[in-house]
PDB file of C-alpha atoms in Angstrom:
ATOM      1  CA  GLY A  20       0.506   0.297   0.390  1.00  0.00           C
ATOM      2  CA  GLN A  21       0.771   3.507  -0.801  1.00  0.00           C
ATOM      3  CA  GLN A  22       2.280   6.035   2.728  1.00  0.00           C
ATOM      4  CA  LEU A  23       2.358   9.497   1.976  1.00  0.00           C
ATOM      5  CA  ASN A  24       5.887  10.857   3.444  1.00  0.00           C
ATOM      6  CA  GLN A  25       4.606  13.511   6.054  1.00  0.00           C
ATOM      7  CA  SER A  26       7.550  15.462   8.170  1.00  0.00           C
ATOM      8  CA  PRO A  27       8.464  16.900  10.066  1.00  0.00           C
ATOM      9  CA  GLN A  28       8.225  13.850  12.400  1.00  0.00           C
ATOM     10  CA  SER A  29       7.904  15.926  15.602  1.00  0.00           C
ATOM     11  CA  MET A  30       7.923  19.423  16.569  1.00  0.00           C
ATOM     12  CA  PHE A  31       8.745  21.090  20.250  1.00  0.00           C
ATOM     13  CA  ILE A  32       7.846  25.267  19.535  1.00  0.00           C
ATOM     14  CA  GLN A  33       7.027  28.365  22.003  1.00  0.00           C
ATOM     15  CA  GLU A  34       3.911  29.469  22.286  1.00  0.00           C
ATOM     16  CA  GLY A  35       2.671  32.209  20.015  1.00  0.00           C
ATOM     17  CA  GLU A  36       5.880  30.923  16.652  1.00  0.00           C
ATOM     18  CA  ASP A  37       4.749  29.803  13.724  1.00  0.00           C
ATOM     19  CA  VAL A  38       4.138  26.358  12.341  1.00  0.00           C
ATOM     20  CA  SER A  39       5.360  24.482   8.938  1.00  0.00           C
ATOM     21  CA  MET A  40       4.176  21.263   7.840  1.00  0.00           C
ATOM     22  CA  ASN A  41       4.325  18.611   4.614  1.00  0.00           C
ATOM     23  CA  CYS A  42       3.223  16.205   3.020  1.00  0.00           C
ATOM     24  CA  THR A  43       4.005  14.069  -0.518  1.00  0.00           C
ATOM     25  CA  SER A  44       3.300  11.175  -2.270  1.00  0.00           C
ATOM     26  CA  SER A  45       4.452   9.729  -5.259  1.00  0.00           C
ATOM     27  CA  SER A  46       1.504   9.219  -6.971  1.00  0.00           C
ATOM     28  CA  ILE A  47      -0.629  12.552  -8.261  1.00  0.00           C
ATOM     29  CA  PHE A  48      -3.828  12.831  -5.762  1.00  0.00           C
ATOM     30  CA  ASN A  49      -6.970  14.558  -6.793  1.00  0.00           C
ATOM     31  CA  THR A  50      -7.972  15.433  -2.888  1.00  0.00           C
ATOM     32  CA  TRP A  51      -6.338  16.342  -0.003  1.00  0.00           C
ATOM     33  CA  LEU A  52      -7.238  16.275   3.603  1.00  0.00           C
ATOM     34  CA  TRP A  53      -5.224  17.313   7.167  1.00  0.00           C
ATOM     35  CA  TYR A  54      -6.695  15.863  10.557  1.00  0.00           C
ATOM     36  CA  LYS A  55      -5.235  16.444  13.978  1.00  0.00           C
ATOM     37  CA  GLN A  56      -5.906  13.626  16.937  1.00  0.00           C
ATOM     38  CA  ASP A  57      -5.589  14.552  20.550  1.00  0.00           C
ATOM     39  CA  PRO A  58      -4.695  11.919  22.660  1.00  0.00           C
ATOM     40  CA  GLY A  59      -7.287   8.630  23.014  1.00  0.00           C
ATOM     41  CA  GLU A  60      -9.279   9.947  20.416  1.00  0.00           C
ATOM     42  CA  GLY A  61      -9.842   9.831  16.620  1.00  0.00           C
ATOM     43  CA  PRO A  62      -8.559  12.244  14.143  1.00  0.00           C
ATOM     44  CA  VAL A  63     -10.972  14.968  13.712  1.00  0.00           C
ATOM     45  CA  LEU A  64     -10.948  16.867  10.122  1.00  0.00           C
ATOM     46  CA  LEU A  65      -8.695  20.195   9.835  1.00  0.00           C
ATOM     47  CA  ILE A  66      -9.431  21.157   6.428  1.00  0.00           C
ATOM     48  CA  ALA A  67      -9.949  19.434   3.254  1.00  0.00           C
ATOM     49  CA  LEU A  68      -8.486  20.097  -0.260  1.00  0.00           C
ATOM     50  CA  TYR A  69      -9.826  19.361  -3.997  1.00  0.00           C
ATOM     51  CA  LYS A  70      -8.050  21.733  -6.042  1.00  0.00           C
ATOM     52  CA  ALA A  71      -4.049  21.678  -7.574  1.00  0.00           C
ATOM     53  CA  GLY A  72      -2.864  25.640  -6.207  1.00  0.00           C
ATOM     54  CA  GLU A  73      -6.531  25.596  -3.677  1.00  0.00           C
ATOM     55  CA  LEU A  74      -4.957  27.822  -0.399  1.00  0.00           C
ATOM     56  CA  THR A  75      -7.664  27.115   2.279  1.00  0.00           C
ATOM     57  CA  SER A  76      -7.846  28.691   5.491  1.00  0.00           C
ATOM     58  CA  ASN A  77      -9.357  27.649   9.145  1.00  0.00           C
ATOM     59  CA  GLY A  78      -9.398  30.230  11.780  1.00  0.00           C
ATOM     60  CA  ARG A  79      -5.329  29.886  12.157  1.00  0.00           C
ATOM     61  CA  LEU A  80      -4.844  26.792  10.356  1.00  0.00           C
ATOM     62  CA  THR A  81      -3.858  27.498   6.362  1.00  0.00           C
ATOM     63  CA  ALA A  82      -3.473  24.154   3.730  1.00  0.00           C
ATOM     64  CA  GLN A  83      -2.308  24.689   0.796  1.00  0.00           C
ATOM     65  CA  PHE A  84      -2.653  21.723  -2.266  1.00  0.00           C
ATOM     66  CA  GLY A  85       0.217  21.798  -4.245  1.00  0.00           C
ATOM     67  CA  ILE A  86       0.824  22.531  -8.117  1.00  0.00           C
ATOM     68  CA  THR A  87       2.147  19.164  -8.679  1.00  0.00           C
ATOM     69  CA  ARG A  88      -0.516  17.827  -6.833  1.00  0.00           C
ATOM     70  CA  LYS A  89       1.961  15.375  -4.618  1.00  0.00           C
ATOM     71  CA  ASP A  90       2.017  17.577  -1.985  1.00  0.00           C
ATOM     72  CA  SER A  91       0.381  19.683   0.746  1.00  0.00           C
ATOM     73  CA  PHE A  92       0.985  21.727   3.626  1.00  0.00           C
ATOM     74  CA  LEU A  93      -0.347  23.012   7.027  1.00  0.00           C
ATOM     75  CA  ASN A  94       0.461  26.057   8.045  1.00  0.00           C
ATOM     76  CA  ILE A  95      -0.158  27.207  11.891  1.00  0.00           C
ATOM     77  CA  SER A  96      -0.364  30.771  12.665  1.00  0.00           C
ATOM     78  CA  ALA A  97       0.520  31.780  16.768  1.00  0.00           C
ATOM     79  CA  SER A  98       0.038  28.536  17.984  1.00  0.00           C
ATOM     80  CA  ILE A  99      -1.402  28.113  21.065  1.00  0.00           C
ATOM     81  CA  PRO A 100      -1.125  24.714  23.733  1.00  0.00           C
ATOM     82  CA  SER A 101      -4.069  23.363  22.536  1.00  0.00           C
ATOM     83  CA  ASP A 102      -2.689  23.068  19.212  1.00  0.00           C
ATOM     84  CA  VAL A 103      -0.814  20.171  20.068  1.00  0.00           C
ATOM     85  CA  GLY A 104      -1.720  16.502  18.798  1.00  0.00           C
ATOM     86  CA  ILE A 105      -0.511  14.855  16.279  1.00  0.00           C
ATOM     87  CA  TYR A 106      -1.091  15.978  12.590  1.00  0.00           C
ATOM     88  CA  PHE A 107      -2.163  13.804   9.621  1.00  0.00           C
ATOM     89  CA  CYS A 108      -2.341  14.776   6.065  1.00  0.00           C
ATOM     90  CA  ALA A 109      -4.300  12.233   4.145  1.00  0.00           C
ATOM     91  CA  GLY A 110      -4.684  12.093  -0.250  1.00  0.00           C
ATOM     92  CA  GLN A 111      -6.564  10.134  -2.613  1.00  0.00           C
ATOM     93  CA  GLU A 112      -6.038   9.670  -6.003  1.00  0.00           C
ATOM     94  CA  GLY A 113      -8.568   9.106  -8.211  1.00  0.00           C
ATOM     95  CA  SER A 114     -11.670   7.446  -6.341  1.00  0.00           C
ATOM     96  CA  ASN A 115      -9.925   4.956  -4.831  1.00  0.00           C
ATOM     97  CA  GLN A 116      -8.890   5.170  -1.080  1.00  0.00           C
ATOM     98  CA  PHE A 117      -7.497   7.510   1.043  1.00  0.00           C
ATOM     99  CA  TYR A 118      -3.988   6.729   2.440  1.00  0.00           C
ATOM    100  CA  PHE A 119      -2.605   8.487   5.654  1.00  0.00           C
ATOM    101  CA  GLY A 120       0.575  10.208   6.234  1.00  0.00           C
ATOM    102  CA  THR A 121       3.035   9.212   9.023  1.00  0.00           C
ATOM    103  CA  GLY A 122       1.477  12.393  11.733  1.00  0.00           C
ATOM    104  CA  THR A 123       3.711  15.199  12.827  1.00  0.00           C
ATOM    105  CA  SER A 124       3.748  15.024  16.362  1.00  0.00           C
ATOM    106  CA  LEU A 125       3.550  18.838  17.628  1.00  0.00           C
ATOM    107  CA  THR A 126       4.644  19.913  21.207  1.00  0.00           C
ATOM    108  CA  VAL A 127       3.800  23.579  22.391  1.00  0.00           C
ATOM    109  CA  ILE A 128       5.682  25.320  25.064  1.00  0.00           C
ATOM    110  CA  PRO A 129       4.006  27.338  27.172  1.00  0.00           C
TER     111      PRO A 129
ATOM    112  CA  ASN B  29     -24.010  15.112  19.046  1.00  0.00           C
ATOM    113  CA  ALA B  30     -22.431  11.576  18.753  1.00  0.00           C
ATOM    114  CA  GLY B  31     -21.076  10.918  14.966  1.00  0.00           C
ATOM    115  CA  VAL B  32     -19.435   8.113  15.365  1.00  0.00           C
ATOM    116  CA  THR B  33     -19.108   5.494  18.212  1.00  0.00           C
ATOM    117  CA  GLN B  34     -17.158   2.905  19.079  1.00  0.00           C
ATOM    118  CA  THR B  35     -17.659   0.292  21.260  1.00  0.00           C
ATOM    119  CA  PRO B  36     -15.360  -0.885  23.283  1.00  0.00           C
ATOM    120  CA  LYS B  37     -12.625   1.492  24.070  1.00  0.00           C
ATOM    121  CA  PHE B  38     -10.414  -0.839  25.730  1.00  0.00           C
ATOM    122  CA  GLN B  39     -10.413  -4.513  25.073  1.00  0.00           C
ATOM    123  CA  VAL B  40      -7.336  -7.499  25.828  1.00  0.00           C
ATOM    124  CA  LEU B  41      -7.154 -10.650  24.273  1.00  0.00           C
ATOM    125  CA  LYS B  42      -5.779 -13.700  24.194  1.00  0.00           C
ATOM    126  CA  THR B  43      -3.801 -15.092  21.271  1.00  0.00           C
ATOM    127  CA  GLY B  44      -6.514 -17.551  18.993  1.00  0.00           C
ATOM    128  CA  GLN B  45      -9.842 -15.740  20.901  1.00  0.00           C
ATOM    129  CA  SER B  46     -12.397 -13.954  19.151  1.00  0.00           C
ATOM    130  CA  MET B  47     -14.215 -10.879  19.387  1.00  0.00           C
ATOM    131  CA  THR B  48     -15.994  -7.905  17.504  1.00  0.00           C
ATOM    132  CA  LEU B  49     -15.184  -4.596  17.498  1.00  0.00           C
ATOM    133  CA  GLN B  50     -18.704  -2.712  17.126  1.00  0.00           C
ATOM    134  CA  CYS B  51     -19.392   0.659  15.432  1.00  0.00           C
ATOM    135  CA  ALA B  52     -22.715   3.124  14.794  1.00  0.00           C
ATOM    136  CA  GLN B  53     -22.720   6.315  13.230  1.00  0.00           C
ATOM    137  CA  ASP B  54     -25.762   8.561  13.387  1.00  0.00           C
ATOM    138  CA  MET B  55     -24.933  10.767  10.319  1.00  0.00           C
ATOM    139  CA  ASN B  56     -27.027   8.825   7.734  1.00  0.00           C
ATOM    140  CA  HIS B  57     -24.070   7.842   5.971  1.00  0.00           C
ATOM    141  CA  ASN B  58     -23.709   5.644   3.380  1.00  0.00           C
ATOM    142  CA  SER B  59     -20.008   4.743   3.362  1.00  0.00           C
ATOM    143  CA  MET B  60     -18.237   3.517   6.631  1.00  0.00           C
ATOM    144  CA  TYR B  61     -14.853   2.207   6.653  1.00  0.00           C
ATOM    145  CA  TRP B  62     -12.568   0.142   9.883  1.00  0.00           C
ATOM    146  CA  TYR B  63      -8.495   1.273  10.110  1.00  0.00           C
ATOM    147  CA  ARG B  64      -6.196  -0.360  11.927  1.00  0.00           C
ATOM    148  CA  GLN B  65      -3.357   2.237  13.457  1.00  0.00           C
ATOM    149  CA  ASP B  66      -0.008   1.473  15.034  1.00  0.00           C
ATOM    150  CA  PRO B  67       2.949   3.525  16.774  1.00  0.00           C
ATOM    151  CA  GLY B  68       4.975   5.418  13.287  1.00  0.00           C
ATOM    152  CA  MET B  69       2.469   4.426  10.424  1.00  0.00           C
ATOM    153  CA  GLY B  70      -0.687   6.465   9.369  1.00  0.00           C
ATOM    154  CA  LEU B  71      -4.301   4.918   9.033  1.00  0.00           C
ATOM    155  CA  ARG B  72      -4.709   1.679   7.141  1.00  0.00           C
ATOM    156  CA  LEU B  73      -7.837   0.399   5.325  1.00  0.00           C
ATOM    157  CA  ILE B  74      -8.648  -3.105   6.910  1.00  0.00           C
ATOM    158  CA  TYR B  75     -12.475  -2.854   5.286  1.00  0.00           C
ATOM    159  CA  TYR B  76     -15.079  -0.289   3.935  1.00  0.00           C
ATOM    160  CA  SER B  77     -18.756  -0.533   3.141  1.00  0.00           C
ATOM    161  CA  ALA B  78     -19.696   1.483   0.114  1.00  0.00           C
ATOM    162  CA  SER B  79     -22.987   1.803   0.853  1.00  0.00           C
ATOM    163  CA  GLU B  80     -25.452  -0.898   2.605  1.00  0.00           C
ATOM    164  CA  GLY B  81     -25.284  -4.406   1.542  1.00  0.00           C
ATOM    165  CA  THR B  82     -21.595  -4.809   0.123  1.00  0.00           C
ATOM    166  CA  THR B  83     -17.628  -4.291   1.842  1.00  0.00           C
ATOM    167  CA  ASP B  84     -14.871  -4.649   0.086  1.00  0.00           C
ATOM    168  CA  LYS B  85     -11.013  -5.425   1.043  1.00  0.00           C
ATOM    169  CA  GLY B  86      -8.909  -2.071   1.727  1.00  0.00           C
ATOM    170  CA  GLU B  87      -4.935  -2.528   2.105  1.00  0.00           C
ATOM    171  CA  VAL B  88      -4.582  -4.972   4.860  1.00  0.00           C
ATOM    172  CA  PRO B  89      -7.474  -7.026   5.240  1.00  0.00           C
ATOM    173  CA  ASN B  90      -6.115 -10.374   6.303  1.00  0.00           C
ATOM    174  CA  GLY B  91      -7.232 -12.062   9.530  1.00  0.00           C
ATOM    175  CA  TYR B  92     -10.888  -9.494   9.617  1.00  0.00           C
ATOM    176  CA  ASN B  93     -13.950  -9.895   8.763  1.00  0.00           C
ATOM    177  CA  VAL B  94     -16.887  -7.247   8.366  1.00  0.00           C
ATOM    178  CA  SER B  95     -20.502  -6.777   8.188  1.00  0.00           C
ATOM    179  CA  ARG B  96     -22.144  -4.447   7.099  1.00  0.00           C
ATOM    180  CA  LEU B  97     -25.743  -5.176   9.496  1.00  0.00           C
ATOM    181  CA  ASN B  98     -27.745  -2.241   8.482  1.00  0.00           C
ATOM    182  CA  LYS B  99     -26.659   2.034   7.543  1.00  0.00           C
ATOM    183  CA  ARG B 100     -25.983   3.012  10.642  1.00  0.00           C
ATOM    184  CA  GLU B 101     -23.603  -0.216  11.923  1.00  0.00           C
ATOM    185  CA  PHE B 102     -20.655  -1.664  10.675  1.00  0.00           C
ATOM    186  CA  SER B 103     -18.651  -4.655  12.560  1.00  0.00           C
ATOM    187  CA  LEU B 104     -15.628  -5.726  12.733  1.00  0.00           C
ATOM    188  CA  ARG B 105     -14.789  -9.416  13.347  1.00  0.00           C
ATOM    189  CA  LEU B 106     -11.065 -10.922  14.595  1.00  0.00           C
ATOM    190  CA  GLU B 107     -11.856 -14.707  14.328  1.00  0.00           C
ATOM    191  CA  SER B 108      -8.821 -15.628  15.847  1.00  0.00           C
ATOM    192  CA  ALA B 109      -6.792 -12.938  17.085  1.00  0.00           C
ATOM    193  CA  ALA B 110      -3.019 -12.559  16.523  1.00  0.00           C
ATOM    194  CA  PRO B 111      -0.602 -10.274  18.787  1.00  0.00           C
ATOM    195  CA  SER B 112       0.008  -8.772  15.195  1.00  0.00           C
ATOM    196  CA  GLN B 113      -3.277  -7.681  15.575  1.00  0.00           C
ATOM    197  CA  THR B 114      -2.355  -5.561  18.709  1.00  0.00           C
ATOM    198  CA  SER B 115      -3.065  -1.868  17.646  1.00  0.00           C
ATOM    199  CA  VAL B 116      -6.124   0.890  17.914  1.00  0.00           C
ATOM    200  CA  TYR B 117      -9.060   0.713  15.674  1.00  0.00           C
ATOM    201  CA  PHE B 118     -11.173   3.552  14.347  1.00  0.00           C
ATOM    202  CA  CYS B 119     -14.164   3.643  12.921  1.00  0.00           C
ATOM    203  CA  ALA B 120     -14.936   6.367  10.261  1.00  0.00           C
ATOM    204  CA  SER B 121     -17.558   6.631   7.892  1.00  0.00           C
ATOM    205  CA  SER B 122     -18.676   9.752   5.050  1.00  0.00           C
ATOM    206  CA  GLU B 123     -21.235  10.693   2.811  1.00  0.00           C
ATOM    207  CA  VAL B 124     -20.402   8.301  -0.392  1.00  0.00           C
ATOM    208  CA  GLY B 125     -18.286   5.863  -0.780  1.00  0.00           C
ATOM    209  CA  LEU B 126     -14.582   6.198  -1.833  1.00  0.00           C
ATOM    210  CA  SER B 127     -15.751   9.588  -2.924  1.00  0.00           C
ATOM    211  CA  ASN B 128     -13.547  12.762  -2.398  1.00  0.00           C
ATOM    212  CA  GLN B 129     -15.758  13.041   0.580  1.00  0.00           C
ATOM    213  CA  PRO B 130     -13.774  13.720   4.335  1.00  0.00           C
ATOM    214  CA  GLN B 131     -14.591  10.991   6.212  1.00  0.00           C
ATOM    215  CA  HIS B 132     -15.600  11.058   9.951  1.00  0.00           C
ATOM    216  CA  PHE B 133     -13.531   9.196  12.592  1.00  0.00           C
ATOM    217  CA  GLY B 134     -14.669   7.929  15.770  1.00  0.00           C
ATOM    218  CA  ASP B 135     -12.888   7.909  18.905  1.00  0.00           C
ATOM    219  CA  GLY B 136     -10.827   4.857  18.736  1.00  0.00           C
ATOM    220  CA  THR B 137     -11.272   0.882  20.706  1.00  0.00           C
ATOM    221  CA  ARG B 138      -7.504   0.147  21.978  1.00  0.00           C
ATOM    222  CA  LEU B 139      -6.623  -3.446  21.462  1.00  0.00           C
ATOM    223  CA  SER B 140      -4.230  -5.679  23.183  1.00  0.00           C
ATOM    224  CA  ILE B 141      -3.256  -9.479  22.630  1.00  0.00           C
ATOM    225  CA  LEU B 142      -1.392 -11.506  24.467  1.00  0.00           C
TER     226      LEU B 142
END
């Protein structure tokens, strides 16, 4: 099965800093999703992207669908303690299943 | 505001035992999915049901069976549990199967097999 390369694996940042993470694949995707998972809970959808080049925001979060359709990026501005968690990307090629990245673990230091 | 509900939340089994993980959604979604999540790996699809009455294999179906009982419920069965099946299992649902519709996840079942 396909696995998406997500980086970085983990991040430790000060409260108030901006965060950037990305996801790459060897295949062209037609949909990218970004999820956040808190400890002991299931992933929660943050942003969905459906078109190459698309830039979509959800509060302090902004995600982009890469022009090559093989990558996506997530930025978090002015991080706060509740941003702590694991962020997953997921991509879909054609009408096939979604493939998930290995996650970026974010720690925000107050 | 239940969304996707999974039971049980935790379970410990001995090798060779069987059990069924239950999942129910109240969003009137057509499609339902079972994933497993292992450390250092992304979610991997075990089985999915695009609509009531249909089920299909995902990426890692071996050792599992599923039943789409009705539109709301989709269960995952381990007939003879093995230590390699120790994992966190997530159920998800979406409006339309294998389309670009985002999936909504339950809180997971943490399964340990000794």
